[in-house]
Structure formats: C-alpha cells, structure tokens
JSON list of C-alpha atoms in Angstrom, two decimals:
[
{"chain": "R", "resi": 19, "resn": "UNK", "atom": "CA", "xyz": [7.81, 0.32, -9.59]},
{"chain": "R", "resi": 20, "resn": "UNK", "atom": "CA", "xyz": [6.29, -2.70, -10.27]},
{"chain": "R", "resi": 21, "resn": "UNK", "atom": "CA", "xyz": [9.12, -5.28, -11.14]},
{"chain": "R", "resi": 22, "resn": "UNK", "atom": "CA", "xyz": [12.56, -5.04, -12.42]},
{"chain": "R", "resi": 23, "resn": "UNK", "atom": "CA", "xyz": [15.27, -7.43, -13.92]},
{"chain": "R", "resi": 24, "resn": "UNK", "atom": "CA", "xyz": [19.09, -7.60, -13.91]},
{"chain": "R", "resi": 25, "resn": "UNK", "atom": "CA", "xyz": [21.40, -9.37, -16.84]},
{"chain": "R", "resi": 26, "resn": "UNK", "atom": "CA", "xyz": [25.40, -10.12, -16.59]},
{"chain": "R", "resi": 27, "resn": "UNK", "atom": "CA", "xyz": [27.58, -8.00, -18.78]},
{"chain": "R", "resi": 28, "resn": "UNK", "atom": "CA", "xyz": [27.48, -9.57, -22.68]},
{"chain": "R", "resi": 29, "resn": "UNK", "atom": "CA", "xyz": [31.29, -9.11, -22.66]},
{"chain": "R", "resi": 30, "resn": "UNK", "atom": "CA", "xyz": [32.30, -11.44, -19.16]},
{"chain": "R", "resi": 31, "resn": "UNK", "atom": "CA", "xyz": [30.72, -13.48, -16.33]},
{"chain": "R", "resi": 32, "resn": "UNK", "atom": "CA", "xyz": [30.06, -11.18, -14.57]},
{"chain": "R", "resi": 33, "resn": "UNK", "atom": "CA", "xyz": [26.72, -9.73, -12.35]},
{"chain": "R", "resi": 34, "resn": "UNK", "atom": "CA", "xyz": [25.42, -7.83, -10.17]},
{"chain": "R", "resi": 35, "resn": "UNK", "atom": "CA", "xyz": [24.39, -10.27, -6.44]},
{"chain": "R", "resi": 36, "resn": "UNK", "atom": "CA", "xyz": [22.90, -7.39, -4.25]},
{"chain": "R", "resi": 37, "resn": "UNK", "atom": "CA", "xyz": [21.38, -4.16, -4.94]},
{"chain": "R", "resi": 38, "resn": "UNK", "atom": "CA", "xyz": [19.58, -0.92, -3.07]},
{"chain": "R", "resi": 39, "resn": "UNK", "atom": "CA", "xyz": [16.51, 0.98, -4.59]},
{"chain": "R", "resi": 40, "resn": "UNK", "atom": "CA", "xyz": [15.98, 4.38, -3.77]},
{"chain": "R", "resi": 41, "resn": "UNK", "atom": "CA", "xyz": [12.58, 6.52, -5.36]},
{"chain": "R", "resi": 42, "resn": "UNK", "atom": "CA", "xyz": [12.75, 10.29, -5.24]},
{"chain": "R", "resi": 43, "resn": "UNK", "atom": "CA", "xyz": [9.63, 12.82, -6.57]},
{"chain": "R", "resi": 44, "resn": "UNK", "atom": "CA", "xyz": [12.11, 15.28, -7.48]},
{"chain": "R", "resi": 45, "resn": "UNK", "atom": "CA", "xyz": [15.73, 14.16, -7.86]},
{"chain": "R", "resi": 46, "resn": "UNK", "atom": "CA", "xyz": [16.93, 15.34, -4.53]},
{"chain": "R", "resi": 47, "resn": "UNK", "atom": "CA", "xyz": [15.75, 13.61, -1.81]},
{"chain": "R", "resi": 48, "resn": "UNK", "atom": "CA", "xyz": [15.45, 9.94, -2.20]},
{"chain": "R", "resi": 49, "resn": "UNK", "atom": "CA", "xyz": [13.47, 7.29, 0.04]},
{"chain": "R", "resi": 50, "resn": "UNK", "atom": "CA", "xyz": [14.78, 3.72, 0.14]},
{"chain": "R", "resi": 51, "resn": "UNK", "atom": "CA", "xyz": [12.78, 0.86, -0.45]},
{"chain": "R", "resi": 52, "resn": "UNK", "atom": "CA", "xyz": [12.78, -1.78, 1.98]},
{"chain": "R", "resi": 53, "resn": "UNK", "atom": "CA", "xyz": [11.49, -5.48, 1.76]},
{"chain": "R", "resi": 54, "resn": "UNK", "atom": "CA", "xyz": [7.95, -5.34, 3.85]},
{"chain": "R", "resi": 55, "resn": "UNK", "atom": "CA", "xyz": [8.72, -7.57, 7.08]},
{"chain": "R", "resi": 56, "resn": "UNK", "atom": "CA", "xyz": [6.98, -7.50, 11.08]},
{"chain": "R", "resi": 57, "resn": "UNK", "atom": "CA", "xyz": [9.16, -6.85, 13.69]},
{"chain": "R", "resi": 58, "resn": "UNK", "atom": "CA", "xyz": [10.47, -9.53, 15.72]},
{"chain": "R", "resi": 59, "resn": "UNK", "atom": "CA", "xyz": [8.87, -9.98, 18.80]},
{"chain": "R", "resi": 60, "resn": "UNK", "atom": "CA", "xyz": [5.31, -8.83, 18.40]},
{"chain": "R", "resi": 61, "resn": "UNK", "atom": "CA", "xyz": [2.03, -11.32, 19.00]},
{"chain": "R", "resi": 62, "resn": "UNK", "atom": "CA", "xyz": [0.56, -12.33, 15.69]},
{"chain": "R", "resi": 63, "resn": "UNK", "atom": "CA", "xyz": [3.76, -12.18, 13.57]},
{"chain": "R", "resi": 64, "resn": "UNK", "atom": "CA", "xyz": [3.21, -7.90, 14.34]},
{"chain": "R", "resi": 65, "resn": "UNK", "atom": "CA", "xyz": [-0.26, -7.67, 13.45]},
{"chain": "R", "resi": 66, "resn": "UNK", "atom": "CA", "xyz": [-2.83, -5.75, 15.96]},
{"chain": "R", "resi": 67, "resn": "UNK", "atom": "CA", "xyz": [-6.73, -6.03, 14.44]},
{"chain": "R", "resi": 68, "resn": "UNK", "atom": "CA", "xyz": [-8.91, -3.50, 15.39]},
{"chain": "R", "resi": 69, "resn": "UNK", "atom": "CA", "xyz": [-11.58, -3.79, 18.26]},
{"chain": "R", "resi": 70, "resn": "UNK", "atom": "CA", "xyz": [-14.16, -0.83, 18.77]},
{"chain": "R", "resi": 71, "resn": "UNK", "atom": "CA", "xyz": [-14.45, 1.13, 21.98]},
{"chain": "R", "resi": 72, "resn": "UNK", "atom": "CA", "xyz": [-16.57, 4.25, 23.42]},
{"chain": "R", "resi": 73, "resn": "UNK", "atom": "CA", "xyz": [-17.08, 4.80, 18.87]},
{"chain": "R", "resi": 74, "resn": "UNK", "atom": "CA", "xyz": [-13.10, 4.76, 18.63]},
{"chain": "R", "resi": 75, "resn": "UNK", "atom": "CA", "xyz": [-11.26, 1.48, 17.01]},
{"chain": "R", "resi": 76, "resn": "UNK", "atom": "CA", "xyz": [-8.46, 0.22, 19.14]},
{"chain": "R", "resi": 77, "resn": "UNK", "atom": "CA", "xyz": [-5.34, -2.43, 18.21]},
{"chain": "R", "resi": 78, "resn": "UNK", "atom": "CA", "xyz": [-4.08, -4.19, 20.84]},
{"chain": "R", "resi": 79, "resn": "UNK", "atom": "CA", "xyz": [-1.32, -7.00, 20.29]},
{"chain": "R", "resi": 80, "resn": "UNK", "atom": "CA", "xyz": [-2.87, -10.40, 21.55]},
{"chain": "R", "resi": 81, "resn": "UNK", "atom": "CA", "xyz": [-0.18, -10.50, 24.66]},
{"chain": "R", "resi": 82, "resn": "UNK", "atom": "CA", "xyz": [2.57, -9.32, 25.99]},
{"chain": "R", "resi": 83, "resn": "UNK", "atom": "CA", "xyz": [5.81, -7.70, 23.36]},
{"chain": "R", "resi": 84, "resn": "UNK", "atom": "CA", "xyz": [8.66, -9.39, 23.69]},
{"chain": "R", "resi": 85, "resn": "UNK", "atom": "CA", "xyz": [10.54, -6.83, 21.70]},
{"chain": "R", "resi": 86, "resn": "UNK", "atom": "CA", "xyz": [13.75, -5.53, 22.14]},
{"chain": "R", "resi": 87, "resn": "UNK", "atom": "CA", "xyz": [13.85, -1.52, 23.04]},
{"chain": "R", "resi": 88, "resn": "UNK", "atom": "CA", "xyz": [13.72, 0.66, 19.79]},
{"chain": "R", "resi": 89, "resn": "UNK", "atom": "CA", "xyz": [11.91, 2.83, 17.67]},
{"chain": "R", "resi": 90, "resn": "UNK", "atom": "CA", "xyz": [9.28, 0.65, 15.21]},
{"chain": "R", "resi": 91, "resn": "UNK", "atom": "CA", "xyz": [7.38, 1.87, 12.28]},
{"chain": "R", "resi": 92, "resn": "UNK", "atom": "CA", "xyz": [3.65, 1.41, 12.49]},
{"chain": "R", "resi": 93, "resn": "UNK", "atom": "CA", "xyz": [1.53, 0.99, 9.12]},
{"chain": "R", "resi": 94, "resn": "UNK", "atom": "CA", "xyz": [-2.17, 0.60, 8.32]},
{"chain": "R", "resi": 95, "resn": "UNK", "atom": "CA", "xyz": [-4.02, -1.26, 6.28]},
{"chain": "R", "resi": 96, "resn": "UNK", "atom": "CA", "xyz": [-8.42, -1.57, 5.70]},
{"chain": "R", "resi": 97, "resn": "UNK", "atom": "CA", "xyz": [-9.27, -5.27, 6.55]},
{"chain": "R", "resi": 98, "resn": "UNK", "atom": "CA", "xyz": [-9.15, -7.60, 4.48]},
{"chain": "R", "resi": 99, "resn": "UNK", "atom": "CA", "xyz": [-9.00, -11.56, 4.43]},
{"chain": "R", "resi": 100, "resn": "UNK", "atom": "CA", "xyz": [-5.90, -13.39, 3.48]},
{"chain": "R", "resi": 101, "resn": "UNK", "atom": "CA", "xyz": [-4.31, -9.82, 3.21]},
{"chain": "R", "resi": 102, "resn": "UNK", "atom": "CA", "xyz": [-0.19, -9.50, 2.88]},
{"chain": "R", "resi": 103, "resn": "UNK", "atom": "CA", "xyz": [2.20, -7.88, 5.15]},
{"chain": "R", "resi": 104, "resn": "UNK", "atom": "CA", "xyz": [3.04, -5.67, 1.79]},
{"chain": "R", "resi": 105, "resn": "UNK", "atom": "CA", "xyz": [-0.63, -4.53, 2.29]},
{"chain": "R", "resi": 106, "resn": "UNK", "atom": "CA", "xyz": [0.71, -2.55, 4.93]},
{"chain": "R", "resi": 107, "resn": "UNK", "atom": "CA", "xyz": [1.15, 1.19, 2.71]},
{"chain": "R", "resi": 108, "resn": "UNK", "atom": "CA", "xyz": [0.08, 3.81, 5.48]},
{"chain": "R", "resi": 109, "resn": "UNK", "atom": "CA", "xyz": [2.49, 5.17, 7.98]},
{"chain": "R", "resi": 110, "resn": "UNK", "atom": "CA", "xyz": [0.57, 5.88, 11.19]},
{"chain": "R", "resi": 111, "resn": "UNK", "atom": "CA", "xyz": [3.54, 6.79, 12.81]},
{"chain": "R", "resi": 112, "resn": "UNK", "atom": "CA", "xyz": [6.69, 5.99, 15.43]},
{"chain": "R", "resi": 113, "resn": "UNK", "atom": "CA", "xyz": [6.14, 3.02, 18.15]},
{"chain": "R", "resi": 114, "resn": "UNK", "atom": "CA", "xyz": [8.94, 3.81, 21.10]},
{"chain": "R", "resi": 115, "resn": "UNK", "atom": "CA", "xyz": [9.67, 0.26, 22.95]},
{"chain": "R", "resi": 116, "resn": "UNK", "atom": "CA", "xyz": [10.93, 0.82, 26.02]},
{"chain": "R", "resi": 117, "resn": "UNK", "atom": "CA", "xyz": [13.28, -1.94, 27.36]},
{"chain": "R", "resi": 118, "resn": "UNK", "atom": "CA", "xyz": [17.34, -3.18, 26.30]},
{"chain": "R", "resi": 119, "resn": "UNK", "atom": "CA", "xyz": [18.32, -3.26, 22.80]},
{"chain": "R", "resi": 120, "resn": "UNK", "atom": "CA", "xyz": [19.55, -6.87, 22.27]},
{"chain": "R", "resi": 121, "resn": "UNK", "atom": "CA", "xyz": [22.72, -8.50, 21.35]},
{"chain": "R", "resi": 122, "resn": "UNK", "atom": "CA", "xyz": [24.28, -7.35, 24.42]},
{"chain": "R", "resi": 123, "resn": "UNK", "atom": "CA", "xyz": [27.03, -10.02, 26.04]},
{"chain": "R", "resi": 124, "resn": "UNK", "atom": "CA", "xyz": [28.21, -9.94, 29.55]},
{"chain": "R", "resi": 125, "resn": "UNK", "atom": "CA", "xyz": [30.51, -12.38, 31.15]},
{"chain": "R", "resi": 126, "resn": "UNK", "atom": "CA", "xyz": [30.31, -13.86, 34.95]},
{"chain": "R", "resi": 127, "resn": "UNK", "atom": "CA", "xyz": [32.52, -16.78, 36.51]},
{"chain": "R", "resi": 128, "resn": "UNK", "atom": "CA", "xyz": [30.97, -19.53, 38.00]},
{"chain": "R", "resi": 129, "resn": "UNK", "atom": "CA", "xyz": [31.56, -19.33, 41.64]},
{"chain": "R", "resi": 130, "resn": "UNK", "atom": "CA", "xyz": [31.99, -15.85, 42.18]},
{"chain": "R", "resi": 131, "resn": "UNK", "atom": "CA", "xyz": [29.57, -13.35, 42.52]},
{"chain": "R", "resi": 132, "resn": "UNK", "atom": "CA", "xyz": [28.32, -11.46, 39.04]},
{"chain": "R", "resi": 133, "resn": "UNK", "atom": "CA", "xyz": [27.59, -7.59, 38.99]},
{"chain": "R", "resi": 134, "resn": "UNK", "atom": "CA", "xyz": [26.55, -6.49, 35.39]},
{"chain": "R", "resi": 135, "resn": "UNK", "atom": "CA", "xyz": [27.04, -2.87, 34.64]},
{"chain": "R", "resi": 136, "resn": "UNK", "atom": "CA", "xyz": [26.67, -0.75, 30.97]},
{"chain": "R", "resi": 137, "resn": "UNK", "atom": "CA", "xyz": [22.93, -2.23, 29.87]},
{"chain": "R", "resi": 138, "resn": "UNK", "atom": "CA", "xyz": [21.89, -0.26, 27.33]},
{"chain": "R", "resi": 139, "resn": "UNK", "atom": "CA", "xyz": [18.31, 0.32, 26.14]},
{"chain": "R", "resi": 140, "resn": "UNK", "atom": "CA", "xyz": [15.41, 3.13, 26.15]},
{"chain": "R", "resi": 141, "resn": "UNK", "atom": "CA", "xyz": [14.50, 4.77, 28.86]},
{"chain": "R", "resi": 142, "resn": "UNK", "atom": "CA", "xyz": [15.65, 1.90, 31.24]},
{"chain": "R", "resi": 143, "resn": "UNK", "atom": "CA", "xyz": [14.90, 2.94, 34.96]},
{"chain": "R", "resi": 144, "resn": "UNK", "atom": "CA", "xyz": [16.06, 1.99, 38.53]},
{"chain": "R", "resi": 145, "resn": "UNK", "atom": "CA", "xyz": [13.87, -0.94, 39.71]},
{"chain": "R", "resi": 146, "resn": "UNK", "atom": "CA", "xyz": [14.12, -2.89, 36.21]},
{"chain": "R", "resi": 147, "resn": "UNK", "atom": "CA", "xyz": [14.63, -6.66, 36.94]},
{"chain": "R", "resi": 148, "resn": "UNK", "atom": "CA", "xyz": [17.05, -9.02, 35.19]},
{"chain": "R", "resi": 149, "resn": "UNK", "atom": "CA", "xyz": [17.04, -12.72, 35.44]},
{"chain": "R", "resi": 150, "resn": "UNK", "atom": "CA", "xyz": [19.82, -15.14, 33.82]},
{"chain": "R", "resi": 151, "resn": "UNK", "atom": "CA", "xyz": [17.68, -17.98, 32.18]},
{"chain": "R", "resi": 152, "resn": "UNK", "atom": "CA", "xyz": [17.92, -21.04, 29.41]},
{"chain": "R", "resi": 153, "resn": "UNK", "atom": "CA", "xyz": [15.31, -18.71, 27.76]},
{"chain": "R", "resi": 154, "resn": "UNK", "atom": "CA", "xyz": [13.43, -15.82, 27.82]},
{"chain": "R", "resi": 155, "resn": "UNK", "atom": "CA", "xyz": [9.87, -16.94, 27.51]},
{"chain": "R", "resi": 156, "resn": "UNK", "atom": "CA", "xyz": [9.98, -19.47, 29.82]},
{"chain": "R", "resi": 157, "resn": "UNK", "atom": "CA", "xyz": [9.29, -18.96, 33.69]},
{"chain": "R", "resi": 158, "resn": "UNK", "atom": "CA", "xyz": [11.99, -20.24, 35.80]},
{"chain": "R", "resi": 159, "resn": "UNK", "atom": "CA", "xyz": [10.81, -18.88, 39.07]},
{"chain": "R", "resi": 160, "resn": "UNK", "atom": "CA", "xyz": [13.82, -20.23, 41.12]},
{"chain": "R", "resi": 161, "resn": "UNK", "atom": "CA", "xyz": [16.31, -18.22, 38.65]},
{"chain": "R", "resi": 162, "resn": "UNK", "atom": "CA", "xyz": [18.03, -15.78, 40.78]},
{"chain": "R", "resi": 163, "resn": "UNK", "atom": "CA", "xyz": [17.00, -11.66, 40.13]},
{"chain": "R", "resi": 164, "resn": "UNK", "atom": "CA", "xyz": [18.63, -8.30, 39.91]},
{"chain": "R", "resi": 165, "resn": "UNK", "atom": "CA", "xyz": [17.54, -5.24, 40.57]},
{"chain": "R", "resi": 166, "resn": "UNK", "atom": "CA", "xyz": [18.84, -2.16, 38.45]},
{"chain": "R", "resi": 167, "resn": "UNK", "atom": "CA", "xyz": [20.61, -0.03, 41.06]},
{"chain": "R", "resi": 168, "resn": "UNK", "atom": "CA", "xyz": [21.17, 3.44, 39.75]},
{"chain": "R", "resi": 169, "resn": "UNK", "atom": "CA", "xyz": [19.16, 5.87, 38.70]},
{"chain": "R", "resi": 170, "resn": "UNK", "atom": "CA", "xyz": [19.87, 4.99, 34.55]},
{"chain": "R", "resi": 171, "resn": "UNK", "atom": "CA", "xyz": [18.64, 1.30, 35.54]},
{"chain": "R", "resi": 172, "resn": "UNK", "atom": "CA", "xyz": [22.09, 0.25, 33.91]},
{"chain": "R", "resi": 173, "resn": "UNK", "atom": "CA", "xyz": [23.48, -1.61, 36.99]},
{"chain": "R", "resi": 174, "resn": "UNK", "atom": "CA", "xyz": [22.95, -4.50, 38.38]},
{"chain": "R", "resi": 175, "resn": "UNK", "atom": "CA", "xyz": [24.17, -7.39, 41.10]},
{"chain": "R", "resi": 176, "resn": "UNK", "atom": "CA", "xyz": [23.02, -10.81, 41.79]},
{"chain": "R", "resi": 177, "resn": "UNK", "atom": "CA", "xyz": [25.85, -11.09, 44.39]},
{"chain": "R", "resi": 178, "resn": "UNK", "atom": "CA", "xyz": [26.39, -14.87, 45.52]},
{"chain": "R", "resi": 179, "resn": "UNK", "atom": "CA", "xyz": [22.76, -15.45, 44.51]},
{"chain": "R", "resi": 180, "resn": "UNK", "atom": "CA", "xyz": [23.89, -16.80, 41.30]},
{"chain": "R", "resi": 181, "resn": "UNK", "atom": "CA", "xyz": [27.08, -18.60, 42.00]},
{"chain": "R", "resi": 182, "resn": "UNK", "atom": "CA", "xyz": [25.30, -21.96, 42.04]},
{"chain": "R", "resi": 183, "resn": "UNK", "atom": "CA", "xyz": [24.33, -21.58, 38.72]},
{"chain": "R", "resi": 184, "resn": "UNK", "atom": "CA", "xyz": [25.66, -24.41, 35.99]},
{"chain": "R", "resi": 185, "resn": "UNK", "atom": "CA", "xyz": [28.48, -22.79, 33.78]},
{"chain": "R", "resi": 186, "resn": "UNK", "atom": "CA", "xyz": [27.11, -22.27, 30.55]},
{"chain": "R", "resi": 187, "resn": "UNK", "atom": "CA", "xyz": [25.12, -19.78, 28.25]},
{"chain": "R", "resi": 188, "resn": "UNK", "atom": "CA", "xyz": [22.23, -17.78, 29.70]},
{"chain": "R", "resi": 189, "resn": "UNK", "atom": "CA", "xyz": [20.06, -15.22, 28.08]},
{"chain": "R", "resi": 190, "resn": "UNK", "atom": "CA", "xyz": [19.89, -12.59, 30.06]},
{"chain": "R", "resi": 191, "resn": "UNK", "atom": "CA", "xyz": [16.23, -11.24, 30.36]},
{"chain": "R", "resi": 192, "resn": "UNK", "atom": "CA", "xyz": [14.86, -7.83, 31.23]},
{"chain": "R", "resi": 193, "resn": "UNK", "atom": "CA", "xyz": [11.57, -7.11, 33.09]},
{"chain": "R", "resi": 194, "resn": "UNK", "atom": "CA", "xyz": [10.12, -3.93, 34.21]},
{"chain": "R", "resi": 195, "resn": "UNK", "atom": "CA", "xyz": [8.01, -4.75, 37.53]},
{"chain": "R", "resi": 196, "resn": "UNK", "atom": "CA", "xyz": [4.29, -3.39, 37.54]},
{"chain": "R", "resi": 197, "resn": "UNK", "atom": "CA", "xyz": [1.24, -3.56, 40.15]},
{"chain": "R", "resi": 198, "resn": "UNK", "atom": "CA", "xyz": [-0.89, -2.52, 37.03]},
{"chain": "R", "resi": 199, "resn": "UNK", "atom": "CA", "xyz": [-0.96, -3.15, 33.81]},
{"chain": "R", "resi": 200, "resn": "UNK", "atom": "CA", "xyz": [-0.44, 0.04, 31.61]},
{"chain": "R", "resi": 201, "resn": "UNK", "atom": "CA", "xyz": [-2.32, 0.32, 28.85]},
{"chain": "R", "resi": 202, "resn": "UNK", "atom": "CA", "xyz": [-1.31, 3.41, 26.02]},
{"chain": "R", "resi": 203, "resn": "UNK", "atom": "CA", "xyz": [-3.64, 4.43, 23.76]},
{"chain": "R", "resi": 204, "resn": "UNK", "atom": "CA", "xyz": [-2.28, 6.81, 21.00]},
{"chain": "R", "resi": 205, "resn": "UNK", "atom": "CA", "xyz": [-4.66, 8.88, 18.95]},
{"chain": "R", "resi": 206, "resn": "UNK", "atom": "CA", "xyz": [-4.16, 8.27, 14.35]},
{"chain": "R", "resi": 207, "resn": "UNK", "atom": "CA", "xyz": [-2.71, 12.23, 14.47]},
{"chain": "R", "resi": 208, "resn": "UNK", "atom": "CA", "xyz": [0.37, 11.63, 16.86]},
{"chain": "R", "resi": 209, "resn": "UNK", "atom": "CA", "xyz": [3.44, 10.59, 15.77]},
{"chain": "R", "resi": 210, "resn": "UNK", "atom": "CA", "xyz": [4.54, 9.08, 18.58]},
{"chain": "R", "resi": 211, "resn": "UNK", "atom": "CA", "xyz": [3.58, 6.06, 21.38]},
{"chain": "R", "resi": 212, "resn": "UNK", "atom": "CA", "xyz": [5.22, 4.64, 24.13]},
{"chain": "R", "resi": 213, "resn": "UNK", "atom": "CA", "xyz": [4.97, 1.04, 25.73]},
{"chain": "R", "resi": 214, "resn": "UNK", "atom": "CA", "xyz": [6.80, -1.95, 27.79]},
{"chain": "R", "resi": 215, "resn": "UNK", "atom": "CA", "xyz": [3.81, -4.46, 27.44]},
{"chain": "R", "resi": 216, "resn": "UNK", "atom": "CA", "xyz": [0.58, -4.33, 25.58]},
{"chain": "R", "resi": 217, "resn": "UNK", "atom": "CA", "xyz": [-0.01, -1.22, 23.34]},
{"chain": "R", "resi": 218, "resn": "UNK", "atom": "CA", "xyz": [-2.86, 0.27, 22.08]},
{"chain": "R", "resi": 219, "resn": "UNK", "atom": "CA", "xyz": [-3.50, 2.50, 19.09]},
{"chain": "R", "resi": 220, "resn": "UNK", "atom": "CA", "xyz": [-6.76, 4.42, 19.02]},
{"chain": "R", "resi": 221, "resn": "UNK", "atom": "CA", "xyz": [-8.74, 5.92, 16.01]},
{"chain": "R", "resi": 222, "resn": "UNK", "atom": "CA", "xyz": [-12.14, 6.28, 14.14]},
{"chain": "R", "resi": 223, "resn": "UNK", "atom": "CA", "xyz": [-11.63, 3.95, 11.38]},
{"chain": "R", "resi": 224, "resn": "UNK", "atom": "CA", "xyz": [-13.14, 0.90, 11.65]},
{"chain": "R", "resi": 225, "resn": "UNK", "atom": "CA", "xyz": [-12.19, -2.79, 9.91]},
{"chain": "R", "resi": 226, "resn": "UNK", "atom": "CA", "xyz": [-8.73, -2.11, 9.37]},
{"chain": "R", "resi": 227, "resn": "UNK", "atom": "CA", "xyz": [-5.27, -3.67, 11.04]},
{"chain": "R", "resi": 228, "resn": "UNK", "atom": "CA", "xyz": [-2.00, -2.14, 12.47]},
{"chain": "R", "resi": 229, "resn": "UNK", "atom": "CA", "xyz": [1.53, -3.82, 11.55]},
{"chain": "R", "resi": 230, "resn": "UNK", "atom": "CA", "xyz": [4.91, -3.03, 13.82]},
{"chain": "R", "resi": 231, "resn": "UNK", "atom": "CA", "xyz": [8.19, -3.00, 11.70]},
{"chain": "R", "resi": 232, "resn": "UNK", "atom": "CA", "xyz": [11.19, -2.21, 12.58]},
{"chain": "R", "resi": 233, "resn": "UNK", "atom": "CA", "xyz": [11.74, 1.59, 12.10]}
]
C-alpha cells in the first residue's frame, strides 16, 4: 500500500470521516495497520541508539522510563541520519514495563487520613512506593510516602501523614525502591524483556536503533 484516496457519494453529501485498514496474505487472517508513533514516556521520543559492548550492540534509553506498566512493541531499524519513526519495519519483539497502568483515580479527604487500595499494574510488588505530588517528574522530597502493604503491592496508607496536604489534584506517582540499578539485557532471538528503569537490548548488529511503541 502506498497511498489511497476517498470521494463522497456522487448522489448526496455524504463521506466517509474515519476508516481502519487491515492487509491479509491470504484472505483469512488480517493484520491492522496502525499509524507509526513512540510510546509515551520513553527518553528520546522512544528511540534507544546502539552502543557496542564485549562485540555485542546494546540500546539503552538515555534515562530513566517514565512509562506506564504494559506490554510495548519494539522495532528496528539500520542507522540512518534524519531517519523517520515509520523507518521503524522490524519487530524485535515484546517490551514488559513493569509498574501501574495509568488513568487510575482515587479519592482522599483533606483532614483525614487516606488509605488507597485496588492499584492495578504489572507485576506490582510489596515494598512499591507511592507519593501524592503536583507532578510526577518533579522531586518533592517533603511529599509524604506509602508503602504497598500486601503481598500484590496493591495497598497502600499514608495515615495522618498526608492530612496537611492542600485540597486539590495530585498525581499520584509510583516508584519501585532499589539499592542497585538493574540493568536487562535481552538477546535479538527472545521475544520477551522485562524492566522498571533503564532497559537494554543486546545483539550483533551494529549502526542500527531500537523504537518502543505501544504494543
């Protein structure tokens, strides 16, 4: 497919506004075609370049993801300057972001204390941190923490630690605490990677990139 066009019916005003496009090499099963486009919440608007190591080429994100939890598509592309996200053709495989999905809304009174309960996310754990702030990637190291409480890391209460807070609308941020930082490396066969900060994607080809989009 390299273009397409749509006209009105000759007989009325009308036309067709939105429209799905589905490509199939035999009729039955049928892929759809989606609009090339990073995921939200990756360093370099998703892109990971490729840095050689022990004869192997790495991609690491430039920082931390910021991600919500999910499963993310990961494409490759050879390098090449000024290159497009829709440059992006090869599936390497499935990126699993461990954290809370987002969109989530809670409510707490001011005054009283606030217990949060029902988080929902991938593979969320006991020990998981949350912290109520104006937003999440700024450091407000007075803002009062929770820890999760039960073993599904889906509980959690600030008790009166946050009834001097100002009565308005916080986000409500998720951190997994860590003495070290983790660092997976995934090799170009698997399918399959895991992370909650930087990720790494290992394989022998060199000068080429790595794109995260959502799955």
């Amino acid at each position: 497919i390299t273009g397409f066009a749509l006209r009105r019916r000759a007989d009325a005003a009308e036309w067709v506004e939105e429209f799905l496009i589905s490509y199939s090499d035999d009729g039955k099963e049928w892929t759809r075609l989606r609009e090339a486009q990073a995921a939200q919440g990756f360093p370099n608007e998703g892109q990971a370049a490729a840095v050689m190591y022990n004869g192997s080429a790495q991609y690491v994100w430039p920082g931390p993801i910021a991600a919500v939890g999910g499963h993310y598509q990961l494409c490759w592309r050879f390098y090449e300057q000024d290159a497009k996200i829709t440059d992006y053709l090869t599936p390497l495989g499935t990126l699993i972001v461990v954290g809370p999905v987002g969109g989530q809304i809670w409510r707490c009174d001011v005054g009283r204390p606030c217990r949060l309960s029902g988080l929902q996310g991938v593979r969320l754990e006991p020990g998981d941190t949350l912290r109520p702030l104006l937003q999440c990637t700024q450091s407000q190291p007075d803002a009062p923490v929770a820890f999760a409480e039960d073993a599904s890391g889906q509980i959690f209460d600030w008790g009166d630690s946050i009834v001097n807070l100002e009565p308005k609308r916080y986000a409500v941020c998720w951190c997994r605490p860590w003495t070290v930082r983790r660092t997976v490396i995934i090799n170009v066969t698997s399918t399959t990677t895991t992370s909650t900060s930087s990720t790494t994607t290992s394989t022998s080809v060199t000068g080429s990139h790595a794109l995260a989009e959502d799955a």
